[in-house]
Tab-separated table of C-alpha atoms in Angstrom:
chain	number	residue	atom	x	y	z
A	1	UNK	CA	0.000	0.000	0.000
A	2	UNK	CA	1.324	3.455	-0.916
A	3	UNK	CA	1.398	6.348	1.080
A	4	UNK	CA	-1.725	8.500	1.538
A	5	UNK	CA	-1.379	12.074	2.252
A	6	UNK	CA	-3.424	14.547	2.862
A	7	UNK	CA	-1.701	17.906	2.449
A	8	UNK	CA	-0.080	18.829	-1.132
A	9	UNK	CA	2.656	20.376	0.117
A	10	UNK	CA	3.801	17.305	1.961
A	11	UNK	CA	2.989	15.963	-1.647
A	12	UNK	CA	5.848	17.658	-3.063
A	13	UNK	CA	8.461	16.987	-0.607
A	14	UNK	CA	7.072	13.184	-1.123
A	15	UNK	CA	8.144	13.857	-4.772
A	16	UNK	CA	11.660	14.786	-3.860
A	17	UNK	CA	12.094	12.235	-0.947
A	18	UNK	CA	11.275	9.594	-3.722
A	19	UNK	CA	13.485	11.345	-6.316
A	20	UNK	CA	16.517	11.018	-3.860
A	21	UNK	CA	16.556	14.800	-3.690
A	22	UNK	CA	18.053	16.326	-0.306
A	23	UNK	CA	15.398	18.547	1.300
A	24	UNK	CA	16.378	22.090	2.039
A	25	UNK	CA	15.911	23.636	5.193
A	26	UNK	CA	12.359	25.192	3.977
A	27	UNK	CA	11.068	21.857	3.196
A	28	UNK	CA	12.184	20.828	6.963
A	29	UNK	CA	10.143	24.106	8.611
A	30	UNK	CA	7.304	23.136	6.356
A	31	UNK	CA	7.726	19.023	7.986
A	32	UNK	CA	7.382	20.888	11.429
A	33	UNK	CA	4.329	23.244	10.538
A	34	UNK	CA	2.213	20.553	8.891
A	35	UNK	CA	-0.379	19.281	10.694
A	36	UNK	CA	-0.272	15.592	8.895
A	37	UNK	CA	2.413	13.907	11.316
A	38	UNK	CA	1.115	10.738	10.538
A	39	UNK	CA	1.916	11.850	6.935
A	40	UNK	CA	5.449	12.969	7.957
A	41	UNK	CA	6.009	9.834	9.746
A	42	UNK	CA	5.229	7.578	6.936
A	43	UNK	CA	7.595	9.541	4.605
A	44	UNK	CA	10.241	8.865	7.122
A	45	UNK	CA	9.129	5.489	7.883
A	46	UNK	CA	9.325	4.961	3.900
A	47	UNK	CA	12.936	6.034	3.764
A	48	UNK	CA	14.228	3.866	6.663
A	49	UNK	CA	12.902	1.061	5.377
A	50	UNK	CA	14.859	1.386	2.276
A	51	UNK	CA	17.681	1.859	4.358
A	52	UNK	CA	17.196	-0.644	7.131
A	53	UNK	CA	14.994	-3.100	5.828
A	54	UNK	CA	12.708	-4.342	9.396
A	55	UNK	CA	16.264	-4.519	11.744
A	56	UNK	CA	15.733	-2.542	14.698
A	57	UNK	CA	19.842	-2.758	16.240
A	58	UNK	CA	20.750	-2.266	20.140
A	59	UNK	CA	23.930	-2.808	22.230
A	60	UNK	CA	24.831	-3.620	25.297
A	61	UNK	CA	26.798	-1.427	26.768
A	62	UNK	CA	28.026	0.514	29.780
A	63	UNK	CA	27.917	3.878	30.711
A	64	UNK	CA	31.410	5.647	32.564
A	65	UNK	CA	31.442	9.158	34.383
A	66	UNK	CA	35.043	8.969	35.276
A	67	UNK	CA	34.546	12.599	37.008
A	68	UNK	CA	31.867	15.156	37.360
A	69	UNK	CA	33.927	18.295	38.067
A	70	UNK	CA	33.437	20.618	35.642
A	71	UNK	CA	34.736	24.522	34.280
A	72	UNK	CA	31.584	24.765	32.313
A	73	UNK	CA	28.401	26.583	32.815
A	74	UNK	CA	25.882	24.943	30.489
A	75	UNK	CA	22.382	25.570	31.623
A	76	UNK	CA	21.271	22.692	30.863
A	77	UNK	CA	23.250	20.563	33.356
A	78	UNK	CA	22.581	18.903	36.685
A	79	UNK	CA	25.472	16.464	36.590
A	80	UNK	CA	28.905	19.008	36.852
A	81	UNK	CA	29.999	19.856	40.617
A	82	UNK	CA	32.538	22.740	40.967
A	83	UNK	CA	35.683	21.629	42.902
A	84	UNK	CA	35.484	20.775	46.150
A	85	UNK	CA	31.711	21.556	45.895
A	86	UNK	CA	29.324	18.446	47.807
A	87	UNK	CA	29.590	15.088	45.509
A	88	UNK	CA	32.284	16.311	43.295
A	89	UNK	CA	34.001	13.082	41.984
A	90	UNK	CA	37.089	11.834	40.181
A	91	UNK	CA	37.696	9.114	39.981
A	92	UNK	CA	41.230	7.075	40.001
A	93	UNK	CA	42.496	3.821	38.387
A	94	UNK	CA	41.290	1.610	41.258
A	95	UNK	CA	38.242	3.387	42.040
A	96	UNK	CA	37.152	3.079	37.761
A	97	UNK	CA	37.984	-0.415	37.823
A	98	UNK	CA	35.675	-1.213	40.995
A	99	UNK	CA	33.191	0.471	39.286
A	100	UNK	CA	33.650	-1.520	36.199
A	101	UNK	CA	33.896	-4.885	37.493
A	102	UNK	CA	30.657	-4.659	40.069
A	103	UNK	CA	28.563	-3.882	36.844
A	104	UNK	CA	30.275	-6.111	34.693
A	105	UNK	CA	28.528	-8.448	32.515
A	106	UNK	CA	30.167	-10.821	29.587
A	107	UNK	CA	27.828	-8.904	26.680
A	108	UNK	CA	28.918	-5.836	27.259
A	109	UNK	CA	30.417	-4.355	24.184
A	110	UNK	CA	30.695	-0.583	24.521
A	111	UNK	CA	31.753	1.764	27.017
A	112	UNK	CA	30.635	5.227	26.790
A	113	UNK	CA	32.516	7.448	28.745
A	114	UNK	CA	31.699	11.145	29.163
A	115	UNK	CA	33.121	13.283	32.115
A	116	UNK	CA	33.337	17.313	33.610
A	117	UNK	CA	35.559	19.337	32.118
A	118	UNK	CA	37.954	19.036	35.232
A	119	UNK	CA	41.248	21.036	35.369
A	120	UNK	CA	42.168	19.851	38.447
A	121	UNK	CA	43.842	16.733	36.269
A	122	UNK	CA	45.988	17.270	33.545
A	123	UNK	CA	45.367	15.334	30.112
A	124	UNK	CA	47.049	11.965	31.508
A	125	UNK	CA	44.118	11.912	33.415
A	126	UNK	CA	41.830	11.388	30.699
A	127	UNK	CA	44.515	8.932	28.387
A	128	UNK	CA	44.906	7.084	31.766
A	129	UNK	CA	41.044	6.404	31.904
A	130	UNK	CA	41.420	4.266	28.409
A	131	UNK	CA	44.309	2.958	28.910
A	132	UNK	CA	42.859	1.340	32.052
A	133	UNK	CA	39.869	-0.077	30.542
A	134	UNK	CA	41.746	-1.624	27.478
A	135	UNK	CA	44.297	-2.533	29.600
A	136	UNK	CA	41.734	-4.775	31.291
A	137	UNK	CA	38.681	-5.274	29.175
A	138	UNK	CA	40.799	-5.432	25.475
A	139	UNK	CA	37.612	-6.858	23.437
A	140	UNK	CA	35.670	-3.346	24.429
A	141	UNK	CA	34.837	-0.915	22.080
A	142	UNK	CA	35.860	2.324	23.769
A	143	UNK	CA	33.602	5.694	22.949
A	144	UNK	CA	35.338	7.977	24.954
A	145	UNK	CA	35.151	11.825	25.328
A	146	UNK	CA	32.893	14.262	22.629
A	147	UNK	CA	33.752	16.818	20.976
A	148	UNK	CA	33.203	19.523	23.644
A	149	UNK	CA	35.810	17.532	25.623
A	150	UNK	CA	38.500	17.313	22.766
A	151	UNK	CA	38.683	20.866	22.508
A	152	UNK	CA	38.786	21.346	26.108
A	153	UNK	CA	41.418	18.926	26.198
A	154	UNK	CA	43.518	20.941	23.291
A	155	UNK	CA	43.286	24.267	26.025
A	156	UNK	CA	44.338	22.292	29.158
A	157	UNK	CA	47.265	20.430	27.232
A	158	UNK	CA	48.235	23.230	25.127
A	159	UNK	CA	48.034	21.049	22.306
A	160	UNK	CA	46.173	21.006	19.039
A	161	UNK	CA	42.977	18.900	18.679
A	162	UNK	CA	44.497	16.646	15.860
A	163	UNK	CA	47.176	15.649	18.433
A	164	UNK	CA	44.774	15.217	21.120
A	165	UNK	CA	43.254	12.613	19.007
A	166	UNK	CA	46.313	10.938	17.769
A	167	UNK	CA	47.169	10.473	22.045
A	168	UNK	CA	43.877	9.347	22.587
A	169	UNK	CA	43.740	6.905	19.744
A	170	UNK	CA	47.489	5.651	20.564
A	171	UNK	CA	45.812	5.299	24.312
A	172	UNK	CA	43.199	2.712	22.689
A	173	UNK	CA	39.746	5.688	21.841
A	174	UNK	CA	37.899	3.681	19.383
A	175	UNK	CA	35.348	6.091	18.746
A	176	UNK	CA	33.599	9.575	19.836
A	177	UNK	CA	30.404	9.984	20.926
A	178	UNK	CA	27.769	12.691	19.954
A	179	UNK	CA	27.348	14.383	22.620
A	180	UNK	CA	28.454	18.323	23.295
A	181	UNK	CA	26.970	19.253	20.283
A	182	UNK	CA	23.298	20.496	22.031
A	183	UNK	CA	22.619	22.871	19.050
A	184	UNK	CA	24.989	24.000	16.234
A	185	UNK	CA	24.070	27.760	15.905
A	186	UNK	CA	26.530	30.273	17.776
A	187	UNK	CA	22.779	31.919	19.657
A	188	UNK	CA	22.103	29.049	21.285
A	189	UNK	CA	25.845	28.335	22.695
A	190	UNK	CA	26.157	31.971	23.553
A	191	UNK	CA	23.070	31.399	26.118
A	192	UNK	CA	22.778	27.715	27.511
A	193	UNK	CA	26.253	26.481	27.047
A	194	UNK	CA	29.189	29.538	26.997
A	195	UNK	CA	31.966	28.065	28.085
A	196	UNK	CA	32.162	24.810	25.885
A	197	UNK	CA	33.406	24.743	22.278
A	198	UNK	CA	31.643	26.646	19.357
A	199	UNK	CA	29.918	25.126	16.566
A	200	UNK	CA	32.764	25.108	14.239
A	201	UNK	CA	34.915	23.574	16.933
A	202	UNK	CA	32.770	20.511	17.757
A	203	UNK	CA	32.348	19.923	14.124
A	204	UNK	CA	36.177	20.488	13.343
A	205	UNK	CA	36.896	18.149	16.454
A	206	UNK	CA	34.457	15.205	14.559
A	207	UNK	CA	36.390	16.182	11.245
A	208	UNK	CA	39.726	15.645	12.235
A	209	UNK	CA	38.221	12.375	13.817
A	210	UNK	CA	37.147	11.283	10.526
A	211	UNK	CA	40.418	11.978	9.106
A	212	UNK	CA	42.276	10.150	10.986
A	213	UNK	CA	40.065	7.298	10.792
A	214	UNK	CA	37.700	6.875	13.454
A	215	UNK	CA	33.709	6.614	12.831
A	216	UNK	CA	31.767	8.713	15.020
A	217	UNK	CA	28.056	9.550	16.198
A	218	UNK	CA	26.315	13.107	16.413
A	219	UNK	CA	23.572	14.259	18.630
A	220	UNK	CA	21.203	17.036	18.671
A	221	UNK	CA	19.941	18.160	21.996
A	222	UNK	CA	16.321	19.734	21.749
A	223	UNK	CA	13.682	21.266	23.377
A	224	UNK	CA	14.595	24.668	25.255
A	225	UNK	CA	15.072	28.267	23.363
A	226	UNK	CA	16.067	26.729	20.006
A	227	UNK	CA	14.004	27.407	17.003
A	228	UNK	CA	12.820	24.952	14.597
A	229	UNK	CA	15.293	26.882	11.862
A	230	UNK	CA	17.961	26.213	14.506
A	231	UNK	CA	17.039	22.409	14.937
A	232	UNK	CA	17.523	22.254	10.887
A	233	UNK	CA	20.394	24.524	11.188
A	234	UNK	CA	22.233	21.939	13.514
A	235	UNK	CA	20.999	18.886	10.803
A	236	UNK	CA	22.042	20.569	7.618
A	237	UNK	CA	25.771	20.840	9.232
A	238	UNK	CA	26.165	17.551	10.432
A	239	UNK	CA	24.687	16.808	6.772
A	240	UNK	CA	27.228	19.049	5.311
A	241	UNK	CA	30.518	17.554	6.811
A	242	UNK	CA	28.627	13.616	6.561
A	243	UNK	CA	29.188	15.189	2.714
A	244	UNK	CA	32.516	15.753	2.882
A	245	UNK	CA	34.246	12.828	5.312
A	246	UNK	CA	31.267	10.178	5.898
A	247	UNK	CA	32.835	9.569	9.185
A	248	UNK	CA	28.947	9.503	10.988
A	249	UNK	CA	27.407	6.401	11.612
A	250	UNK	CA	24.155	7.534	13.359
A	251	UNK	CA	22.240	10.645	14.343
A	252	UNK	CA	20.456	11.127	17.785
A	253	UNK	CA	18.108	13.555	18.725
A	254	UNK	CA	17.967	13.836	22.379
A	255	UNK	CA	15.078	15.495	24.079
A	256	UNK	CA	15.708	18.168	26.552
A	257	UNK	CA	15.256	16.541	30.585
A	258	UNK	CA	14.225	19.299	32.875
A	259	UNK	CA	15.924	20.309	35.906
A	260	UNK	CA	13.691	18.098	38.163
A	261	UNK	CA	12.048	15.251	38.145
A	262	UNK	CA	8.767	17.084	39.250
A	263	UNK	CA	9.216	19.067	36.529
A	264	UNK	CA	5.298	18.829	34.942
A	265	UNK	CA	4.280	18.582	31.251
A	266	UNK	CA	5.065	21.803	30.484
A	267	UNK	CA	8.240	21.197	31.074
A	268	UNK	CA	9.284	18.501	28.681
A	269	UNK	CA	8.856	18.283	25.332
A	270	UNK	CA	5.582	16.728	23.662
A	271	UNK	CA	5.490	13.273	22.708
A	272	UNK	CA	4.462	14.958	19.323
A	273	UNK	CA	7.679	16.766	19.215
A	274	UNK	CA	9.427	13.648	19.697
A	275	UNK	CA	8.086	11.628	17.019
A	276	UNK	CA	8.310	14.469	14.593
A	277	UNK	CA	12.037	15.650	15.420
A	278	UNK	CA	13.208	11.808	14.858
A	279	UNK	CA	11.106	11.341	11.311
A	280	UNK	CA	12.139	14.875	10.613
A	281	UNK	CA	16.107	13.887	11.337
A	282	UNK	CA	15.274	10.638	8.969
A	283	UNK	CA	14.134	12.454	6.269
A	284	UNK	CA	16.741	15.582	6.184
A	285	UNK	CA	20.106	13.615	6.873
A	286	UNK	CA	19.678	11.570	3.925
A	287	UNK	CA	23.549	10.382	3.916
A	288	UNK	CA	23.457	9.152	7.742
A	289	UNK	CA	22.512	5.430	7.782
A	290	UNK	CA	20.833	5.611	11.616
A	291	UNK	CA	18.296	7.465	12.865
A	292	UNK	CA	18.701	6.664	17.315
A	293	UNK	CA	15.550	6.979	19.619
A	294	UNK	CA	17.557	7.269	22.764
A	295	UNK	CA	15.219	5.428	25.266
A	296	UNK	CA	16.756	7.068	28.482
A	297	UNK	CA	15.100	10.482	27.396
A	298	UNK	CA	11.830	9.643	25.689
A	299	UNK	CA	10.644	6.733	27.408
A	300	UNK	CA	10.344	3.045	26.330
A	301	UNK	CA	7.071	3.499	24.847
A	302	UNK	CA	7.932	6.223	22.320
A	303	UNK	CA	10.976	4.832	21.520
A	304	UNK	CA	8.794	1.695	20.344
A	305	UNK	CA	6.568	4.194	18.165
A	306	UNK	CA	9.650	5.624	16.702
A	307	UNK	CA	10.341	2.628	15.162
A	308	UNK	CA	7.127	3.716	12.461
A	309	UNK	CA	8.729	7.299	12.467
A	310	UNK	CA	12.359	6.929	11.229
A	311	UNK	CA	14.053	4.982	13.851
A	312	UNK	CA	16.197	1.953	13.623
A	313	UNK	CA	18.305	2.135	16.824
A	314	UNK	CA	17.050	1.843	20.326
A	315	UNK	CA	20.695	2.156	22.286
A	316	UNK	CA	21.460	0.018	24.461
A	317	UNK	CA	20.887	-1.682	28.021
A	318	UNK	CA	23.250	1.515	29.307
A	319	UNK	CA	24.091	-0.305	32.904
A	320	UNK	CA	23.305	3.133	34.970
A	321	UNK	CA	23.481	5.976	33.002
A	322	UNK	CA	23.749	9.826	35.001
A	323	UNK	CA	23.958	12.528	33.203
A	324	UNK	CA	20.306	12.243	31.935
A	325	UNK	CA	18.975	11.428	35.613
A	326	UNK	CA	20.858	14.097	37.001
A	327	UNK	CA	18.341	16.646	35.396
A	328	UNK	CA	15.328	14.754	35.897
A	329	UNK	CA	15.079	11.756	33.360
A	330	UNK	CA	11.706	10.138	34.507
A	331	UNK	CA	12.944	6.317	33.100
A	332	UNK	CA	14.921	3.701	34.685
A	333	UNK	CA	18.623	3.583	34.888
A	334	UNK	CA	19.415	0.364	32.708
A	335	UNK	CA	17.080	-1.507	30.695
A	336	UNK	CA	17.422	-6.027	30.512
A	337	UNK	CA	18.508	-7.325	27.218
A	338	UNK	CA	14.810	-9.656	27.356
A	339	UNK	CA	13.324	-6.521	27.263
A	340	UNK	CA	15.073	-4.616	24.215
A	341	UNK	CA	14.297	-7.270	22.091
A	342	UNK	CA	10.220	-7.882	23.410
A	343	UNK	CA	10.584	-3.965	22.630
A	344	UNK	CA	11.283	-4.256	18.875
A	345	UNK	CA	9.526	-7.657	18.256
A	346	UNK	CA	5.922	-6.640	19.462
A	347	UNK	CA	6.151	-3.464	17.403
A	348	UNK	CA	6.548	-6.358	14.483
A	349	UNK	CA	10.552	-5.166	13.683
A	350	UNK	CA	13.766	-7.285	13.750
A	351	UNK	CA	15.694	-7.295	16.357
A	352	UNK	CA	19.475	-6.800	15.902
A	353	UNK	CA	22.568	-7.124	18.431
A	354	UNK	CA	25.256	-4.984	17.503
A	355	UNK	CA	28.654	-3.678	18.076
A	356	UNK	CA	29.657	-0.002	18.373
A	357	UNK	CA	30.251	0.253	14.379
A	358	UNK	CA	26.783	-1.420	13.231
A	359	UNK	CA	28.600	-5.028	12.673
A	360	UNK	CA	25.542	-7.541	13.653
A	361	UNK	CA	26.598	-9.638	16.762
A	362	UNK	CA	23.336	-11.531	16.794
A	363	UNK	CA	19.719	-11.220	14.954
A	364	UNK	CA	17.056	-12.385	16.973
């Protein structure tokens, strides 16, 4: 059965999306103002299938805050402490290896390690961290530090950020994550997060990644004073340097978590919003291969109906995750492996273990 839409507009960007033509940044405003989202999902749903086929991947994998001291004010956060401050961390060799081992299972494949921007360690700190964990868990992917942190690294080392990535890949970094991107327009950092790199530094960081030969994932954080323009401001330059290196493998949209856990509806984004940012982020990053619903901030429900709107990646099992609880993430802090997969199977989609880099471990 074909797709049925209602509104002609969304009948010409139908047009294009079948013609393999890239949607501009007008057609994307016009996905957000139309008031057929069932129309926009199917689109998306459309394009992921051709993409994807039915496999619906997850990971297992573990999530690492070696230290939550922090220089940055993003106004976002609840995780960073200020030195000294009441449950400022860091963590040392011993005390990351305890942590490790009491959550360890033998599926895990990933770790994701994000940290504080602490200066009250120099670099080695942060090589140390990986070279511990390889040291002792060799067969783990490690996705270690964004792009926020690479730069921040360059200024405490006084080194560039291609040799900050040449230590950390000689330390055993496998892979960046997405995060410290939040939006990619220079008025949003100016206001929620000042102190952290600028747009054309977190995307340099990611290129010079690429170039040196590591795959890496990009996130968009939504939901506070961004515009819609901004949202598909943010897209169209991850799009434009996916054009130039295709070094990303995935693209996650992560919805804003207030600042408490009381926060009410008003608060949070809509589950509307939700499903439209993801199918939106299908259908305008046409030369990224995964579209993530990150569980941890929408909920395990709506990550199963994003599976319809664009979505073929649910995470992972993320043993304890912070930074999103820290601000008032409503869901649970890990997730079993039984019920990932009853997750994708009752919402009639494949399951698929994988690692870090989309190889399938296991199809279920």
């Amino acid at each position: 059965m074909g797709i049925i839409l209602t509104d002609t507009k969304l009948q010409e960007i139908q047009e294009k999306v079948e013609h393999g033509e890239r949607l501009t940044i007008e057609d994307g405003l016009y996905l957000y103002e139309t008031s057929d989202l069932l129309g926009v999902a199917q689109l998306a749903n459309k394009v992921n299938s051709e993409k994807n086929g039915d496999h619906v991947y997850f990971i297992e994998n573990m999530y690492i805050n070696p230290t939550n001291v922090c220089e940055a004010n993003c106004s976002f956060c609840g995780f960073k402490r200020k030195p000294g401050q009441e449950g400022a961390y860091t963590m040392d060799s011993e005390t990351l290896l305890r942590y490790v081992e009491e959550r360890w299972n033998d599926n895990i494949r990933e770790f994701h390690i994000v940290g504080g921007h602490n200066t009250d360690v120099p670099f080695d700190y942060y090589l140390d961290t990986i070279r511990t964990l390889k040291k002792n868990f060799p067969q783990v992917t490690v996705k270690a530090y964004t792009g926020a942190e690479i730069e921040f690294f360059s200024r405490l080392a006084g080194i560039s950020m291609k040799e900050v990535l040449e230590e950390l890949i000689k330390a055993g970094l496998d892979t960046l994550p997405g995060g410290g991107a939040e939006i990619l327009t220079e008025r949003y950092r100016a206001k929620m997060s000042p102190d952290k790199a600028s747009t054309d530094q977190w995307l340099e960081a990611h290129e010079i990644a690429h170039g040196l030969g590591l795959k890496t994932h990009a996130t968009m954080l939504y939901g506070s004073i961004e515009s819609n323009e901004e949202r598909l401001i943010h897209m169209d330059r991850v799009r434009q340097l996916q054009d130039k290196t295709n070094g990303y493998m995935v693209f996650i949209p992560l919805a804003m978590q207030p600042r408490s856990v009381k926060a009410g509806l008003k608060r949070r984004t809509s589950a509307f919003d939700d499903m439209r940012t993801i199918a939106i982020s299908r259908l305008m990053l046409d030369n990224i291969d995964h579209i993530k619903a990150y569980w941890i901030n929408i909920g395990v429900q709506l990550t199963q109906m994003a599976l319809t709107f664009g979505s073929d990646d649910i995470h992972g099992t993320l043993i304890e995750e912070r930074i999103s609880h820290s601000v008032g993430a409503l869901t649970s802090q890990g997730i079993t492996r039984d019920e990932l997969i009853h997750l994708i199977k009752s919402a009639n989609k494949t399951p698929v273990e994988r690692d870090t880099f989309y190889n399938i471990i296991k199809t279920y």
